[in-house]
Short mmCIF file of C-alpha atoms in Angstrom, two decimals:
data_model
loop_
_atom_site.label_atom_id
_atom_site.label_comp_id
_atom_site.label_asym_id
_atom_site.label_seq_id
_atom_site.Cartn_x
_atom_site.Cartn_y
_atom_site.Cartn_z
CA GLU V 1 42.57 -30.31 25.33
CA CYS V 2 44.28 -30.41 21.93
CA ASP V 3 43.74 -27.80 19.22
CA ALA V 4 43.34 -30.41 16.48
CA ALA V 5 43.66 -34.15 15.95
CA VAL V 6 46.06 -35.56 13.39
CA ILE V 7 45.18 -39.12 12.42
CA CYS V 8 47.24 -41.36 10.18
CA LEU V 9 45.11 -43.69 8.08
CA GLY V 10 45.95 -46.20 5.39
CA GLY V 11 47.60 -49.49 4.82
CA SER V 12 50.92 -51.23 4.70
CA SER V 13 53.32 -52.79 2.25
CA VAL V 14 55.55 -54.26 4.95
CA ARG V 15 56.90 -57.61 3.82
CA ASP V 16 56.77 -60.59 6.15
CA PHE V 17 60.18 -62.12 5.59
CA SER V 18 59.24 -65.26 7.50
CA ALA V 19 56.53 -66.00 4.91
CA SER V 20 56.85 -68.09 1.78
CA TYR V 21 56.33 -66.43 -1.61
CA ASN V 22 55.52 -67.90 -4.99
CA GLY V 23 57.35 -67.06 -8.21
CA ALA V 24 55.16 -64.01 -8.79
CA GLY V 25 55.97 -62.62 -5.33
CA ALA V 26 52.57 -63.39 -3.77
CA VAL V 27 52.44 -64.56 -0.17
CA VAL V 28 51.84 -68.32 0.06
CA LYS V 29 51.97 -68.64 3.83
CA GLY V 30 53.31 -66.73 6.78
CA LYS V 31 52.37 -64.77 9.85
CA GLU V 32 49.14 -62.82 9.93
CA THR V 33 50.95 -59.66 8.83
CA PHE V 34 48.59 -57.20 7.20
CA ILE V 35 49.63 -56.15 3.69
CA ASP V 36 47.27 -54.39 1.30
CA CYS V 37 49.69 -53.01 -1.26
CA GLY V 38 52.75 -54.17 -3.12
CA GLU V 39 53.78 -57.18 -5.15
CA GLY V 40 51.41 -60.08 -4.64
CA ALA V 41 49.18 -58.12 -2.27
CA ASP V 42 46.19 -57.20 -4.41
CA VAL V 43 42.89 -56.57 -2.65
CA ALA V 44 39.39 -56.39 -4.10
CA SER V 45 38.17 -53.45 -2.02
CA LEU V 46 39.28 -49.83 -2.01
CA ARG V 47 38.01 -49.28 1.55
CA LEU V 48 40.41 -48.30 4.29
CA PRO V 49 41.39 -51.47 6.18
CA GLY V 50 39.92 -52.44 9.54
CA ASN V 51 37.92 -49.98 11.62
CA GLN V 52 39.67 -46.85 10.39
CA ASN V 53 36.53 -45.21 8.98
CA LYS V 54 34.64 -45.84 12.23
CA PHE V 55 37.54 -44.51 14.29
CA LEU V 56 37.62 -41.34 12.18
CA GLU V 57 33.87 -40.86 12.65
CA ILE V 58 34.19 -41.24 16.45
CA LEU V 59 37.16 -38.86 16.53
CA ARG V 60 35.13 -36.29 14.60
CA ARG V 61 32.49 -36.30 17.37
CA CYS V 62 35.07 -34.85 19.78
CA GLY V 63 34.47 -31.45 18.20
CA LYS V 64 38.05 -30.69 17.26
CA PRO V 65 39.40 -30.14 13.74
CA VAL V 66 40.59 -33.42 12.24
CA ILE V 67 43.54 -33.69 9.87
CA ALA V 68 43.81 -37.03 8.07
CA VAL V 69 47.21 -38.14 6.80
CA LEU V 70 46.85 -40.97 4.28
CA ILE V 71 49.72 -43.48 4.26
CA GLN V 72 49.19 -45.47 1.09
CA GLY V 73 50.71 -47.13 -1.91
CA ARG V 74 47.46 -47.06 -3.86
CA PRO V 75 44.32 -44.94 -3.86
CA TYR V 76 41.63 -45.70 -1.30
CA LYS V 77 37.92 -44.96 -1.38
CA ILE V 78 37.97 -41.99 0.97
CA ASP V 79 34.41 -40.67 0.94
CA SER V 80 34.20 -40.96 4.74
CA VAL V 81 37.57 -39.23 5.11
CA VAL V 82 36.28 -36.35 2.98
CA ARG V 83 33.12 -36.23 5.10
CA PHE V 84 34.76 -36.33 8.56
CA ALA V 85 38.19 -34.71 8.12
CA ASP V 86 38.81 -30.98 7.85
CA ALA V 87 42.01 -31.51 5.89
CA ILE V 88 43.60 -34.43 4.04
CA VAL V 89 47.29 -34.96 3.31
CA ALA V 90 48.13 -37.66 0.78
CA ALA V 91 51.53 -38.73 2.13
CA TRP V 92 51.71 -41.97 0.11
CA TYR V 93 54.65 -43.98 1.51
CA PRO V 94 56.73 -41.09 2.83
CA GLY V 95 59.95 -42.93 3.74
CA GLU V 96 62.14 -42.70 6.81
CA SER V 97 62.08 -38.88 6.97
CA GLY V 98 58.39 -38.75 6.14
CA GLY V 99 57.26 -37.88 9.66
CA GLU V 100 59.40 -34.75 9.69
CA ALA V 101 58.24 -33.76 6.19
CA ILE V 102 54.58 -34.26 7.13
CA ALA V 103 55.02 -32.22 10.34
CA ASP V 104 56.72 -29.41 8.38
CA ALA V 105 53.80 -29.36 5.95
CA LEU V 106 51.17 -29.38 8.69
CA PHE V 107 52.83 -26.54 10.60
CA GLY V 108 53.35 -24.44 7.46
CA GLU V 109 57.13 -24.71 7.55
CA THR V 110 57.06 -25.84 3.93
CA ASN V 111 54.55 -25.06 1.24
CA CYS V 112 52.71 -28.18 0.14
CA PHE V 113 52.34 -27.91 -3.59
CA GLY V 114 52.05 -31.50 -4.73
CA ARG V 115 49.49 -32.57 -7.28
CA LEU V 116 47.87 -36.00 -7.49
CA SER V 117 49.62 -38.31 -9.93
CA VAL V 118 46.52 -40.52 -9.98
CA SER V 119 42.80 -39.95 -9.64
CA ILE V 120 41.22 -40.93 -6.33
CA PRO V 121 38.25 -43.04 -7.46
CA SER V 122 34.79 -42.61 -5.99
CA SER V 123 34.25 -46.39 -5.88
CA GLU V 124 35.57 -49.70 -7.15
CA GLY V 125 33.12 -49.42 -10.06
CA THR V 126 34.89 -46.37 -11.46
CA ILE V 127 38.23 -48.12 -11.92
CA PRO V 128 40.23 -47.29 -13.93
CA ALA V 129 39.76 -43.63 -13.01
CA ALA V 130 41.90 -42.39 -15.89
CA TYR V 131 42.51 -38.67 -16.24
CA ASN V 132 42.29 -38.70 -20.01
CA ARG V 133 39.13 -40.74 -20.50
CA ARG V 134 35.50 -39.88 -19.85
CA PHE V 135 33.61 -42.03 -17.38
CA ALA V 136 31.11 -44.12 -19.30
CA GLY V 137 28.74 -44.21 -16.33
CA THR V 138 28.13 -47.95 -16.49
CA TYR V 139 26.63 -48.03 -12.97
CA CYS V 140 23.32 -46.30 -12.37
CA ASP V 141 24.23 -45.58 -8.73
CA GLU V 142 27.64 -44.00 -9.45
CA LYS V 143 27.80 -40.83 -11.51
CA LYS V 144 31.14 -39.46 -10.35
CA LEU V 145 34.42 -40.83 -11.68
CA ALA V 146 36.73 -39.50 -8.98
CA ILE V 147 36.53 -37.81 -5.61
CA TYR V 148 39.72 -35.98 -6.54
CA PRO V 149 40.87 -36.00 -10.17
CA PHE V 150 44.38 -36.43 -11.54
CA GLY V 151 46.37 -33.24 -10.93
CA TYR V 152 44.26 -32.01 -8.00
CA GLY V 153 46.07 -30.34 -5.12
CA LEU V 154 46.04 -27.33 -2.84
CA ASN V 155 48.78 -25.28 -1.23
CA TYR V 156 49.28 -22.35 1.12
CA SER V 157 49.94 -19.87 -1.70
CA VAL V 158 47.54 -17.76 -3.69
CA LEU V 159 48.67 -17.42 -7.27
CA ARG V 160 47.42 -14.91 -9.85
CA TYR V 161 47.58 -15.95 -13.49
CA SER V 162 47.53 -13.26 -16.18
CA ASP V 163 48.53 -12.41 -19.73
CA LEU V 164 48.03 -15.83 -21.26
CA LEU V 165 49.54 -15.95 -24.74
CA VAL V 166 49.31 -18.96 -27.02
CA VAL V 167 51.23 -18.81 -30.28
CA THR V 168 48.96 -20.69 -32.63
CA LYS V 169 50.04 -23.03 -35.38
CA THR V 170 48.19 -24.45 -38.30
CA LYS V 171 46.74 -27.94 -38.14
CA ARG V 172 49.34 -29.07 -40.65
CA GLU V 173 52.21 -27.65 -38.55
CA ILE V 174 50.90 -29.42 -35.46
CA GLU V 175 50.51 -32.71 -37.35
CA CYS V 176 54.16 -32.36 -38.44
CA GLY V 177 55.24 -32.00 -34.81
CA ALA V 178 55.55 -28.23 -34.44
CA GLU V 179 55.81 -27.01 -30.87
CA ILE V 180 53.13 -24.71 -29.47
CA ASP V 181 54.44 -21.83 -27.39
CA VAL V 182 52.42 -20.90 -24.30
CA LYS V 183 53.39 -17.97 -22.10
CA ILE V 184 51.71 -16.83 -18.90
CA ASP V 185 52.58 -14.54 -16.01
CA ILE V 186 52.22 -16.18 -12.60
CA GLU V 187 52.44 -14.03 -9.48
CA ASN V 188 52.44 -15.22 -5.86
CA VAL V 189 50.09 -12.71 -4.18
CA SER V 190 49.96 -14.46 -0.79
CA ASP V 191 51.70 -13.52 2.41
#
């Protein structure tokens, strides 16, 4: 009977303090604590751990809007999340007040305006998904570098950009380190 389903997906960087660690910080032995991010916890796959993708697919069949909150310390391959969720919040590791901050964002109490500081790769084969480098397309079955590129993000506001002015410099001035002045009017035209 809910209006929407909010599902938290992702991994963990929780340290098992009963484990033994080598000099590089990698786990040598310990409990079966799941860690997929952090020092000494590298993984070969970018997939969401466990049955999370399947759970999301089943939840989608309930016919309610699905909001996926990604708890992560690294990018995941989220093609199924994009396919089955109506909205995605990249919460990263939100800290002890993260739940309240996420709830405020979901209920519109705060305006989410974050931008991705990394690209979200489309597959392991597109790593590194650098924002400043073209994808060479080394795999014939993967043409897309990133599902979401560096700097991507949405918010609740509608902004109007106008009157762009760029004060140009000569090539020589730029080579000598001259600053380029850029001016633009930005207006929030949303409610």
